[in-house]
PDB file of C-alpha atoms in Angstrom:
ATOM      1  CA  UNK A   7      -4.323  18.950  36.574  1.00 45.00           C
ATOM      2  CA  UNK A   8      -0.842  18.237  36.740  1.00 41.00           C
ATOM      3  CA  UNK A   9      -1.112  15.398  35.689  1.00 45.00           C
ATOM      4  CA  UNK A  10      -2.780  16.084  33.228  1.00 42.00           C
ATOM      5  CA  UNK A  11      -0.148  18.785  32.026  1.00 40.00           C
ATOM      6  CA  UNK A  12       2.382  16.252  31.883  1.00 42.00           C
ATOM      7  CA  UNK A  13       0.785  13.891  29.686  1.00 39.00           C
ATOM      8  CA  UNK A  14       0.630  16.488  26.928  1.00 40.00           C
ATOM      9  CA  UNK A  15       4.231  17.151  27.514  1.00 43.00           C
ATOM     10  CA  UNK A  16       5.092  13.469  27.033  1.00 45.00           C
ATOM     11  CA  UNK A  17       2.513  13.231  23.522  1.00 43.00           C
ATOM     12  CA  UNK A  18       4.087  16.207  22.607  1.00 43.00           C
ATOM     13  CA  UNK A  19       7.821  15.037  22.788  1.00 42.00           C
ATOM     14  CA  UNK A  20       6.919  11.278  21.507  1.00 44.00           C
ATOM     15  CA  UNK A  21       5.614  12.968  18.563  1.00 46.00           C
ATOM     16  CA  UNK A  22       8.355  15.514  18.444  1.00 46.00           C
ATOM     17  CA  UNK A  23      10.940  12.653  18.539  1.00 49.00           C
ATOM     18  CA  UNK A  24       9.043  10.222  16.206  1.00 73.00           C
ATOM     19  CA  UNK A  25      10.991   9.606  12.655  1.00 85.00           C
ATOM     20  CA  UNK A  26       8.708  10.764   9.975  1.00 96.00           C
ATOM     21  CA  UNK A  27      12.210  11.073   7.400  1.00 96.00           C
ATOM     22  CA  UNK A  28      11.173  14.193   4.637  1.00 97.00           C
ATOM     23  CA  UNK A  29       7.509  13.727   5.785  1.00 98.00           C
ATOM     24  CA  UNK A  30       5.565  16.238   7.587  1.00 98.00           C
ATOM     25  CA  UNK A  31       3.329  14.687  10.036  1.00 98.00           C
ATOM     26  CA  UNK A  32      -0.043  15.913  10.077  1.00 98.00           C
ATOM     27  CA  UNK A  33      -2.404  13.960  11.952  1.00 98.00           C
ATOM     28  CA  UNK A  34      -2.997  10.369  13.213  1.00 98.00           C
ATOM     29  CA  UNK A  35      -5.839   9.073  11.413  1.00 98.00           C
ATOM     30  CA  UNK A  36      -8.802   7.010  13.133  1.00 97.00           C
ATOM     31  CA  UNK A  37      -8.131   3.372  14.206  1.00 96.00           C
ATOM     32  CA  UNK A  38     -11.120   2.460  11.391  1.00 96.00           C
ATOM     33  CA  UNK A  39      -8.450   3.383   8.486  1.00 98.00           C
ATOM     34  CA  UNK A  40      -5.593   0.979  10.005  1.00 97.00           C
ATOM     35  CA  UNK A  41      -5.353  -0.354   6.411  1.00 97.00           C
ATOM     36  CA  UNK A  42      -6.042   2.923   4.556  1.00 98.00           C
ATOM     37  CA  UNK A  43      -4.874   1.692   0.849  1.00 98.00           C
ATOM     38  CA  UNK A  44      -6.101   4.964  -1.253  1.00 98.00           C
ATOM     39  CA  UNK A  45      -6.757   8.893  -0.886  1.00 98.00           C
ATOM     40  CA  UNK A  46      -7.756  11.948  -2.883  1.00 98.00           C
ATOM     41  CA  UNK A  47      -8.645  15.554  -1.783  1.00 97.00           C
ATOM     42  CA  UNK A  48     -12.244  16.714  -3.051  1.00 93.00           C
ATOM     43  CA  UNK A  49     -12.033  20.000  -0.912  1.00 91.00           C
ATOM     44  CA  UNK A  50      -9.577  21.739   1.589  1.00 92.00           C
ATOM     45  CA  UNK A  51      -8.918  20.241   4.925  1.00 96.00           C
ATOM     46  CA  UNK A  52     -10.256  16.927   4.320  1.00 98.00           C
ATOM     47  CA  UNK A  53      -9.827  13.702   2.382  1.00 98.00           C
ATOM     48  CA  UNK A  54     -11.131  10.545   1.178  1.00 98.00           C
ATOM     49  CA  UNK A  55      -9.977   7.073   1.522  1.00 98.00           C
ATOM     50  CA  UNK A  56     -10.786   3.462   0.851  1.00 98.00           C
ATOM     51  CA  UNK A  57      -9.040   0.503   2.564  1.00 98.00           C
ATOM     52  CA  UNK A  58      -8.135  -2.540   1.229  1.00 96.00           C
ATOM     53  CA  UNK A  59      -9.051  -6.152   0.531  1.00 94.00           C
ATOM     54  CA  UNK A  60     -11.356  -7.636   3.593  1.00 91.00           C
ATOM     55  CA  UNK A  61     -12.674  -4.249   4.390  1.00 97.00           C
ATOM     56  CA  UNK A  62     -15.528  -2.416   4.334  1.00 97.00           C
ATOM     57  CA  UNK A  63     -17.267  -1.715   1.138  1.00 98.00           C
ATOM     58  CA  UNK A  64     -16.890   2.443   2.018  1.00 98.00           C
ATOM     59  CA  UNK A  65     -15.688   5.613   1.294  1.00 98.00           C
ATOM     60  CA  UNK A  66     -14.237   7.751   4.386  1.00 98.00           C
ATOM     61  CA  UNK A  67     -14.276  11.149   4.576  1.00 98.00           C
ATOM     62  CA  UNK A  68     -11.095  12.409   7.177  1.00 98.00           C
ATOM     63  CA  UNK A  69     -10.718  16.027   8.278  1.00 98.00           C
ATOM     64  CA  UNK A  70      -6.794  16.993   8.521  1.00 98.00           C
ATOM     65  CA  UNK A  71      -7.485  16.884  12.108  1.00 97.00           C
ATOM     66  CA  UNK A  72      -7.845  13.029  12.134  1.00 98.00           C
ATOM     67  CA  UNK A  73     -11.465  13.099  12.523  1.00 98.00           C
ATOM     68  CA  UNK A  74     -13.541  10.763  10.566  1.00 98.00           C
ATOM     69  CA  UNK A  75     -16.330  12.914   8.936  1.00 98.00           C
ATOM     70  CA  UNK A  76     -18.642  10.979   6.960  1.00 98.00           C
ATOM     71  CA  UNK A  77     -19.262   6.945   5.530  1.00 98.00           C
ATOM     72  CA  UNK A  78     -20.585   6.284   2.247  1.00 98.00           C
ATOM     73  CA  UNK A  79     -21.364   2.951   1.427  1.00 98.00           C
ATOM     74  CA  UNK A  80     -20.460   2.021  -2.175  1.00 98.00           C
ATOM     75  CA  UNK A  81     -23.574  -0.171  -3.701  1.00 96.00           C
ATOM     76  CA  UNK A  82     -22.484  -2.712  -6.084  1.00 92.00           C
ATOM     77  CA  UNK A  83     -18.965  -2.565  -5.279  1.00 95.00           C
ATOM     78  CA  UNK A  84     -17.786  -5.383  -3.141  1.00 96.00           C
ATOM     79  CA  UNK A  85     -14.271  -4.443  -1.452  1.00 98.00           C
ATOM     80  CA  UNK A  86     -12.373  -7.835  -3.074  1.00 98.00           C
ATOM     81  CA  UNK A  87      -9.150  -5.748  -2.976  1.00 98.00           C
ATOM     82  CA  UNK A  88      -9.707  -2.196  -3.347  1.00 98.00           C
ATOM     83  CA  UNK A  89      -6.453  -0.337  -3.973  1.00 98.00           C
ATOM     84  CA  UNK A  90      -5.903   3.083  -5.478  1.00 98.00           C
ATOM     85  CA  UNK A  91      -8.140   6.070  -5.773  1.00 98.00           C
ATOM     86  CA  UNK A  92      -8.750   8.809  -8.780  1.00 98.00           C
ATOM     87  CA  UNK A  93     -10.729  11.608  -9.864  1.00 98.00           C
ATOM     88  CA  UNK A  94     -11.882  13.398 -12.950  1.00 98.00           C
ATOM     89  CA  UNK A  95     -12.669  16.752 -13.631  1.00 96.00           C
ATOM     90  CA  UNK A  96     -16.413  16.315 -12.810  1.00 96.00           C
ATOM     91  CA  UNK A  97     -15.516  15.159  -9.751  1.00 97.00           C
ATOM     92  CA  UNK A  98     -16.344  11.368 -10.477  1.00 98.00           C
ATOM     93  CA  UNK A  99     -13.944   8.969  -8.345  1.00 98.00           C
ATOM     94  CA  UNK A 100     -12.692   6.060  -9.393  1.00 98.00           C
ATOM     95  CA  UNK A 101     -11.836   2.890  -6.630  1.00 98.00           C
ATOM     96  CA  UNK A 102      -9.241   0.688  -8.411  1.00 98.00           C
ATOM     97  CA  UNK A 103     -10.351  -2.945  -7.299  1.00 98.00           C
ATOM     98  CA  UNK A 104      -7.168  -4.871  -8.777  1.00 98.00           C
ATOM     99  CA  UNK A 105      -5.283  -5.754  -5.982  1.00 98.00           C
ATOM    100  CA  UNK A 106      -3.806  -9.076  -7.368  1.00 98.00           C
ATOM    101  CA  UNK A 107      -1.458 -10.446  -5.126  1.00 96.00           C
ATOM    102  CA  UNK A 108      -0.925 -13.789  -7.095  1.00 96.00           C
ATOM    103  CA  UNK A 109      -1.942 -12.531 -10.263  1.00 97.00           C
ATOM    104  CA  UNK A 110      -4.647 -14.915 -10.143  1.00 97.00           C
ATOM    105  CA  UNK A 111      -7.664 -12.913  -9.954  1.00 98.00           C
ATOM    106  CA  UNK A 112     -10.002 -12.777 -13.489  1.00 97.00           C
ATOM    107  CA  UNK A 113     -12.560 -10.519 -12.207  1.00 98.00           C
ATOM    108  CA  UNK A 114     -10.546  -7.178 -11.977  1.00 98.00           C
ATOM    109  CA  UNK A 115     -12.417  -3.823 -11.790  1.00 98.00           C
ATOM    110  CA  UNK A 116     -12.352  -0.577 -11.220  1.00 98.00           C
ATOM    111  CA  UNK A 117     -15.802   1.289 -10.090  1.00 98.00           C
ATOM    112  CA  UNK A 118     -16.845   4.607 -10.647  1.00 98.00           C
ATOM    113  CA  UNK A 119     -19.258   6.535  -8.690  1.00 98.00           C
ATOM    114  CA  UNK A 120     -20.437  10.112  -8.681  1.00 98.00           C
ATOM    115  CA  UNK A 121     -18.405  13.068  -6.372  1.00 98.00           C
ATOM    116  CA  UNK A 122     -19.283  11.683  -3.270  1.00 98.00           C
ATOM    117  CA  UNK A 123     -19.057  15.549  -1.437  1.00 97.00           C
ATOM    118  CA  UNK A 124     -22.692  16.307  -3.167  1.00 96.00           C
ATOM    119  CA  UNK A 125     -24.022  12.629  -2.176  1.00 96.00           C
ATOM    120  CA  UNK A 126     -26.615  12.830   0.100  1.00 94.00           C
ATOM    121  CA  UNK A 127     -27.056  10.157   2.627  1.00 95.00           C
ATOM    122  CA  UNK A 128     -24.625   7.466   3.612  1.00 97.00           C
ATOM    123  CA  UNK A 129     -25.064   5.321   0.216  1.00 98.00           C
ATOM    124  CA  UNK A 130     -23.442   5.645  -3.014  1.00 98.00           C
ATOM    125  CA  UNK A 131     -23.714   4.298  -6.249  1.00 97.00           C
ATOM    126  CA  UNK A 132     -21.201   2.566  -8.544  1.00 98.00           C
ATOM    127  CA  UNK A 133     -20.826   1.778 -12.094  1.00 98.00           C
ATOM    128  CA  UNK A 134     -18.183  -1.126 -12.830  1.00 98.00           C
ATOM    129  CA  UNK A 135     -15.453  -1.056 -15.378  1.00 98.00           C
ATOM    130  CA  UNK A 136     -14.088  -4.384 -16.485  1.00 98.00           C
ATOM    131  CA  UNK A 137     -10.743  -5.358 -17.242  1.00 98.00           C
ATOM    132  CA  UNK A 138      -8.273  -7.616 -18.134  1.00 98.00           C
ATOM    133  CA  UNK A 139      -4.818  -7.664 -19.245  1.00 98.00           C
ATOM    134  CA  UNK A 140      -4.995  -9.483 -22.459  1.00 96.00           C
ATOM    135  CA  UNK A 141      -1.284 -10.225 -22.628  1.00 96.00           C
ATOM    136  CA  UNK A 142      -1.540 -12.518 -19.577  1.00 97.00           C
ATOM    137  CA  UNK A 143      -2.243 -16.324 -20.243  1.00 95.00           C
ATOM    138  CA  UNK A 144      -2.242 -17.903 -17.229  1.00 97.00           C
ATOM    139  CA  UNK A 145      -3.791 -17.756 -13.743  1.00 97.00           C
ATOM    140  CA  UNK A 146      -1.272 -17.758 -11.847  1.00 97.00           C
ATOM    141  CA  UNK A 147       1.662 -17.413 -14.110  1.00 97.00           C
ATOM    142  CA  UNK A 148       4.780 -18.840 -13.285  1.00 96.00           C
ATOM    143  CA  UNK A 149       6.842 -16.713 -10.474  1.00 96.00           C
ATOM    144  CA  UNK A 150       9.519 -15.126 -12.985  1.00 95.00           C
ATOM    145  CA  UNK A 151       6.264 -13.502 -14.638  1.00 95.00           C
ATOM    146  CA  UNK A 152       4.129 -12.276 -11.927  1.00 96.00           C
ATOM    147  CA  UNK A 153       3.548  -8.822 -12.956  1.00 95.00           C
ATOM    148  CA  UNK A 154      -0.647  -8.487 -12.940  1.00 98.00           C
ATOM    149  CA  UNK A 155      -0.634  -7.248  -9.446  1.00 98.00           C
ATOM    150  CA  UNK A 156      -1.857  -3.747  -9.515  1.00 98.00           C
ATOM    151  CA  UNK A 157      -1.691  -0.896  -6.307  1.00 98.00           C
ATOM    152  CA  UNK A 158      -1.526   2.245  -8.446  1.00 98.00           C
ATOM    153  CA  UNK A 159      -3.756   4.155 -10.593  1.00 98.00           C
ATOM    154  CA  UNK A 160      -4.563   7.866 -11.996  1.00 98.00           C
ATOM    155  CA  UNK A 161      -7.400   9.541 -14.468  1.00 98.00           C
ATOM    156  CA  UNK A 162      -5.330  11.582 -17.404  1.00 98.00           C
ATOM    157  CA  UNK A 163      -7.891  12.191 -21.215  1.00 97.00           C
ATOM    158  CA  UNK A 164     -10.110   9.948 -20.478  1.00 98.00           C
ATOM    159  CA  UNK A 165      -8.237   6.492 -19.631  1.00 98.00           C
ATOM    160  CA  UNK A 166      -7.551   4.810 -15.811  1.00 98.00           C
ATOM    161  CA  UNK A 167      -3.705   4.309 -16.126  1.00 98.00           C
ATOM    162  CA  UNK A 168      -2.706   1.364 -14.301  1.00 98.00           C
ATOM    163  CA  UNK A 169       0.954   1.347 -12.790  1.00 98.00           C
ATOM    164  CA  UNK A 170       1.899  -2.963 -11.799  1.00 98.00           C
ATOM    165  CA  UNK A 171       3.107  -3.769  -8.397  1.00 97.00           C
ATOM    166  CA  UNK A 172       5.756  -5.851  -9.777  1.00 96.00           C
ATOM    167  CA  UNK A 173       5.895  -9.829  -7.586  1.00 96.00           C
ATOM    168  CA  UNK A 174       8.234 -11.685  -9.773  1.00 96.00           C
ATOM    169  CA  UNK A 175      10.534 -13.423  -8.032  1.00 95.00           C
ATOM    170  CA  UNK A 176      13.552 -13.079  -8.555  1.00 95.00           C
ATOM    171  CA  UNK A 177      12.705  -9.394  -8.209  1.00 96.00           C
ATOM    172  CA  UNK A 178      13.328  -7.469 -11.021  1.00 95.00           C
ATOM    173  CA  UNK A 179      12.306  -4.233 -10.757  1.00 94.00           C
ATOM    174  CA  UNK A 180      10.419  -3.573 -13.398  1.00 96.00           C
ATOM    175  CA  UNK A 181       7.002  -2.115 -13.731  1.00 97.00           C
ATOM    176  CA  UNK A 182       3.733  -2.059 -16.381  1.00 98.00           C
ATOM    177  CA  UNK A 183       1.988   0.769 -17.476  1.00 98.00           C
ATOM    178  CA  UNK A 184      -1.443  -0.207 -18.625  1.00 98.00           C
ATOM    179  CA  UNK A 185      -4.547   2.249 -19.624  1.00 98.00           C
ATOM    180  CA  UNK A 186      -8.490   1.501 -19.376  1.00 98.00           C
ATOM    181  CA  UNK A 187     -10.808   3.461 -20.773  1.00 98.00           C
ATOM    182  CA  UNK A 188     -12.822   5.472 -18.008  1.00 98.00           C
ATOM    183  CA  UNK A 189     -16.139   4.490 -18.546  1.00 98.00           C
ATOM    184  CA  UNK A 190     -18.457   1.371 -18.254  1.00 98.00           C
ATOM    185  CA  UNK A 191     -18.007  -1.592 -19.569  1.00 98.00           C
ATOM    186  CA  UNK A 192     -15.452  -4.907 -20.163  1.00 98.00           C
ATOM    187  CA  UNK A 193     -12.201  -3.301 -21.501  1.00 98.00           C
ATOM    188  CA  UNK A 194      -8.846  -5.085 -22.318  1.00 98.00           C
ATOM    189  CA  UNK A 195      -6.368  -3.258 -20.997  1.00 98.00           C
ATOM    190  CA  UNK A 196      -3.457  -1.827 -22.993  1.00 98.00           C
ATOM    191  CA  UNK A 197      -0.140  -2.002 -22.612  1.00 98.00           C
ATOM    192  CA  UNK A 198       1.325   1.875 -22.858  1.00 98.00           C
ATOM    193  CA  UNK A 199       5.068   0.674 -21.603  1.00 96.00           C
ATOM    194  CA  UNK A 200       7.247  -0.513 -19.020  1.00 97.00           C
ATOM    195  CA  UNK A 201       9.959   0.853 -16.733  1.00 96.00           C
ATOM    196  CA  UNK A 202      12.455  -0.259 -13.965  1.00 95.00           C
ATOM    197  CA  UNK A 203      11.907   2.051 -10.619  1.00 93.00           C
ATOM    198  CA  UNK A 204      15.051   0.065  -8.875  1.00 92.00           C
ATOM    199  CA  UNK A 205      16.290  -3.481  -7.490  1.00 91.00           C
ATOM    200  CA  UNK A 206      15.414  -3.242  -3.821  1.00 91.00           C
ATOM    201  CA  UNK A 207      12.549  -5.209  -3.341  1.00 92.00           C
ATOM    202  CA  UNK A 208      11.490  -3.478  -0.171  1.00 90.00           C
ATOM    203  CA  UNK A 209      11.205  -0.280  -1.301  1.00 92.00           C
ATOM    204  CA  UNK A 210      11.294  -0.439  -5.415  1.00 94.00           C
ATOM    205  CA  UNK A 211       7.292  -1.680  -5.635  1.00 96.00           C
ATOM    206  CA  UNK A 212       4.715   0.915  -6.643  1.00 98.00           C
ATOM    207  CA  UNK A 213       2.317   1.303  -4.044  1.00 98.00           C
ATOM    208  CA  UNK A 214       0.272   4.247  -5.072  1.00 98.00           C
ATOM    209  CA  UNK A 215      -0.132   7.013  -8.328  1.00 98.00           C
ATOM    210  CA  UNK A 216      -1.202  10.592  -8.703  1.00 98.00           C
ATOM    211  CA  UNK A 217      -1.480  12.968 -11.557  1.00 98.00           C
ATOM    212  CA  UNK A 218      -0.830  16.961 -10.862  1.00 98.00           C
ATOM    213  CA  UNK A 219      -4.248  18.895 -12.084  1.00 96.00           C
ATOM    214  CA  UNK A 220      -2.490  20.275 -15.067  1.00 97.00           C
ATOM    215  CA  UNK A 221      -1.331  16.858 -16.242  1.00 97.00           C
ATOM    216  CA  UNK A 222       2.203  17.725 -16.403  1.00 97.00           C
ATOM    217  CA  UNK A 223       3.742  16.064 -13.101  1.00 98.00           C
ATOM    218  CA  UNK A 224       2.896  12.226 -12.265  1.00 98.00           C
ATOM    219  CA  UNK A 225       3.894  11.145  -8.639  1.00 98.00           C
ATOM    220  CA  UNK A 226       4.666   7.280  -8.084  1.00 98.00           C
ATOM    221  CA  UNK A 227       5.046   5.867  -4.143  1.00 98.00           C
ATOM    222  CA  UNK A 228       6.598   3.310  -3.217  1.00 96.00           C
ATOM    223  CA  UNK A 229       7.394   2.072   0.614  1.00 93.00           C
ATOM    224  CA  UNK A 230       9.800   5.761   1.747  1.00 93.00           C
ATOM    225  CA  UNK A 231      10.423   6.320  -2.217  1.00 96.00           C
ATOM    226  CA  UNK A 232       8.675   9.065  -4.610  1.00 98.00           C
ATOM    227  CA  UNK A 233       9.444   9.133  -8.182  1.00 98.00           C
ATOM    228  CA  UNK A 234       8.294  12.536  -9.874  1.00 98.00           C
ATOM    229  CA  UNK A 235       8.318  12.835 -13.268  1.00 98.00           C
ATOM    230  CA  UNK A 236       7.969  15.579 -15.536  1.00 98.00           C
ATOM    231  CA  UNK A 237       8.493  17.303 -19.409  1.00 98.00           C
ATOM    232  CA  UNK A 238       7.129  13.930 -20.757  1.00 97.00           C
ATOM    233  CA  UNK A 239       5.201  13.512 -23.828  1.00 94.00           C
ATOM    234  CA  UNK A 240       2.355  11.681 -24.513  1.00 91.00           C
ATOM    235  CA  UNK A 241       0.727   8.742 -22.568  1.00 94.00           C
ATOM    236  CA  UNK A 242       4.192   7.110 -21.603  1.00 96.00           C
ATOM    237  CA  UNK A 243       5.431   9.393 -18.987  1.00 97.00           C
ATOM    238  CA  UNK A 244       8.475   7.359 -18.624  1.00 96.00           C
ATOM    239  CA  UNK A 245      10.331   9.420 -21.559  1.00 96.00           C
ATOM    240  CA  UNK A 246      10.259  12.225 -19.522  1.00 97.00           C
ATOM    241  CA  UNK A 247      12.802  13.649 -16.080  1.00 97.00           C
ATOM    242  CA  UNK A 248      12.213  11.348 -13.587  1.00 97.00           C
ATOM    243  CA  UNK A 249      13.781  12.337  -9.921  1.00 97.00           C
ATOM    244  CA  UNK A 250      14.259   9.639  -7.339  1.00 97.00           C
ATOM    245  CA  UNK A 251      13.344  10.801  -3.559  1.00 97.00           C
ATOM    246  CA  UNK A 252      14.163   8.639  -0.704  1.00 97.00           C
ATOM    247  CA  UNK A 253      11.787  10.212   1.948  1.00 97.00           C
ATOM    248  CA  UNK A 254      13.587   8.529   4.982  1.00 96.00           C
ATOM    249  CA  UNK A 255      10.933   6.039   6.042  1.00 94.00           C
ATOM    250  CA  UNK A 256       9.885   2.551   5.772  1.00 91.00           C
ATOM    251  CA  UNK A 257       6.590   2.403   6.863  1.00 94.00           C
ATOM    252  CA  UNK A 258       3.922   0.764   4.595  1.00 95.00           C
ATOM    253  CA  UNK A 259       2.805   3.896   2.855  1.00 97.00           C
ATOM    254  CA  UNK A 260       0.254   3.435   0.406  1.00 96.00           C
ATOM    255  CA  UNK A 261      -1.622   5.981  -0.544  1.00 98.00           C
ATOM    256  CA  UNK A 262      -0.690   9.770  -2.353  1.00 98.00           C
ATOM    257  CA  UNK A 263      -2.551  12.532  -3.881  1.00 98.00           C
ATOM    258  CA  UNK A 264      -1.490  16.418  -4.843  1.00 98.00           C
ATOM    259  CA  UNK A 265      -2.965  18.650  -2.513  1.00 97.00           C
ATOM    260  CA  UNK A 266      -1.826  21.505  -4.805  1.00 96.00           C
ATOM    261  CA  UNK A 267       0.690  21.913  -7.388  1.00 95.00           C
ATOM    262  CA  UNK A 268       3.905  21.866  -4.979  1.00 96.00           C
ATOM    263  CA  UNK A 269       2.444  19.738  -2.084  1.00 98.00           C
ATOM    264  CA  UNK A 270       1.086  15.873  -1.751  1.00 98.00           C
ATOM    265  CA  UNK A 271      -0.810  14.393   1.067  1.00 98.00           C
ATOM    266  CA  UNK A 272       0.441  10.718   1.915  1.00 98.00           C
ATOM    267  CA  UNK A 273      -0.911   7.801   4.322  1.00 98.00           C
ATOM    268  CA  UNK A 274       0.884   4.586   5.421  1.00 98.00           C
ATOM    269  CA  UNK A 275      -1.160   1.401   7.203  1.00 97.00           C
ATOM    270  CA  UNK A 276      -0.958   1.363  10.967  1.00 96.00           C
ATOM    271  CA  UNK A 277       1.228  -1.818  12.035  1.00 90.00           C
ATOM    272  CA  UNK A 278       3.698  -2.344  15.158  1.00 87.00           C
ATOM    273  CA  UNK A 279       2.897   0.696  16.417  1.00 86.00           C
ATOM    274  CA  UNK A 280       3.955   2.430  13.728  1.00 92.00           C
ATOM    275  CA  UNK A 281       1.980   4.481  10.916  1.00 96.00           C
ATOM    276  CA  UNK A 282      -1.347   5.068  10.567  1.00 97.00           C
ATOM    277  CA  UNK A 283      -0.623   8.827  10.061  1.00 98.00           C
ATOM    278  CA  UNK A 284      -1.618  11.912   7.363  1.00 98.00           C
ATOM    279  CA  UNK A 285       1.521  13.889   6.451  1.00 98.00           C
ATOM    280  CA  UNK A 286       2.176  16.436   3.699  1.00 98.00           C
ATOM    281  CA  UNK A 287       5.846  16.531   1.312  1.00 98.00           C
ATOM    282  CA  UNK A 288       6.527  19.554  -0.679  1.00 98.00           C
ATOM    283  CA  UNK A 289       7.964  18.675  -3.817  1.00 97.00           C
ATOM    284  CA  UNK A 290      11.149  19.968  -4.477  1.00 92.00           C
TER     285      UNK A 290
END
């Protein structure tokens, strides 16, 4: 019993002592989501995630206690690179296959399938939306243009926007904001603008999107940075107030979503040791 005692005392202080930066820990998620890539928030206490390329072909349901609730298996949506999650107003979600890592890929999609929280059984369907970026011409391009890969994605009227994970090398900093039309079909992307986040390569890449339910606050991640912006107009949010956060860690996170209007959820992979955890940042 002793023991016993004592071991809590020690998981209590590790966890107490850990470095989480602006991040509130929340819970360790389950060793199945080591490479969680995407996450949304369909009802309170629990989540959805995908992971990404090499994966399983699933949804996972996560309570905020780190339990893994529920599998769905997506039909007709093979896990190539799955990246970024979104939702809709209905409830549909949206799995952003586009992870293009040498911006060679010319079968980029993103699939849509129904709100998986009123799915019954453990199988889902999907319907695929086609895309390409029309101003690329060749697969690969040449370094100094590699900007087709793709980690981050929200639903806003309609449209998938598409935020690049910019791989040019030199690194430049700069970003793409492209728009698909949410629904089935083969769509050429377009091009609503582009923007520089900042120059450290490390850090500076957008990993991950999310939209605020009233539209007016868009969330970009990148690995220990958040850039919020708000009072924008129209479908290029970049001519809005954009704050910079450094959350004080430099783990591989990859995945955010708004729990409410002043708080996100956020997930980072599990690797050394390190991440693999749900935490919670109020926006300031």
């Amino acid at each position: 019993m002793k023991g016993c005692f004592l071991l809590l005392i020690g998981c209590f202080l590790l966890s107490s002592c850990a470095n989480y930066g602006q991040l509130n820990y929340l819970t360790k998620l389950p060793k199945k989501l080591d490479e969680n890539s995407g996450i949304v928030q369909m009802k309170d206490s629990t989540v959805w995630f995908i992971q990404d390329g090499g994966n399983s072909d699933k949804l996972y349901k996560v309570g905020f206690n780190g339990e893994l609730l529920r599998e769905l298996q997506v039909k007709n949506g093979k896990n190539k690179d799955w990246e970024d999650l979104a939702t809709d107003a209905n409830g549909n979600v949206y799995i952003g296959d586009f992870g293009n890592n040498k911006s060679n890929r010319t079968d980029l999609v993103i699939y849509k399938v129904p709100n998986p929280e009123v799915e019954k059984g453990d199988k889902i369907d999907a319907k695929k939306i086609k895309f390409k970026y029309p101003d690329q011409e060749k697969f690969p391009p040449k370094r100094k243009k590699k900007q087709f890969d793709c980690e981050a994605m929200f639903y806003y009227d309609a449209h998938l926007y598409l935020i690049t994970k910019n791989r040019t090398q030199p690194f430049s900093g700069m970003a793409r904001i492209y728009k698909v039309p949410a629904k089935k079909g083969k769509h050429d992307a377009s091009l609503v603008g582009t923007f520089a986040t900042c120059q450290d390569e490390a850090s500076c890449r957008v990993t991950a999107a999310t939209i605020s339910d009233d539209g007016k606050t868009i969330v970009l991640l990148g690995n220990g940075k958040l850039w919020i912006y708000t009072d924008f107009k129209g479908e290029n949010f970049t001519n809005g107030i954009v704050k910079e956060i450094d959350l004080g860690i430099r783990t591989q996170l990859e995945s955010v979503c708004f729990m409410n209007s002043t708080t996100l959820l956020l997930s980072d992979e599990r690797s050394n040791n390190e991440g693999g955890n749900l935490y919670t940042f109020t926006l300031p």
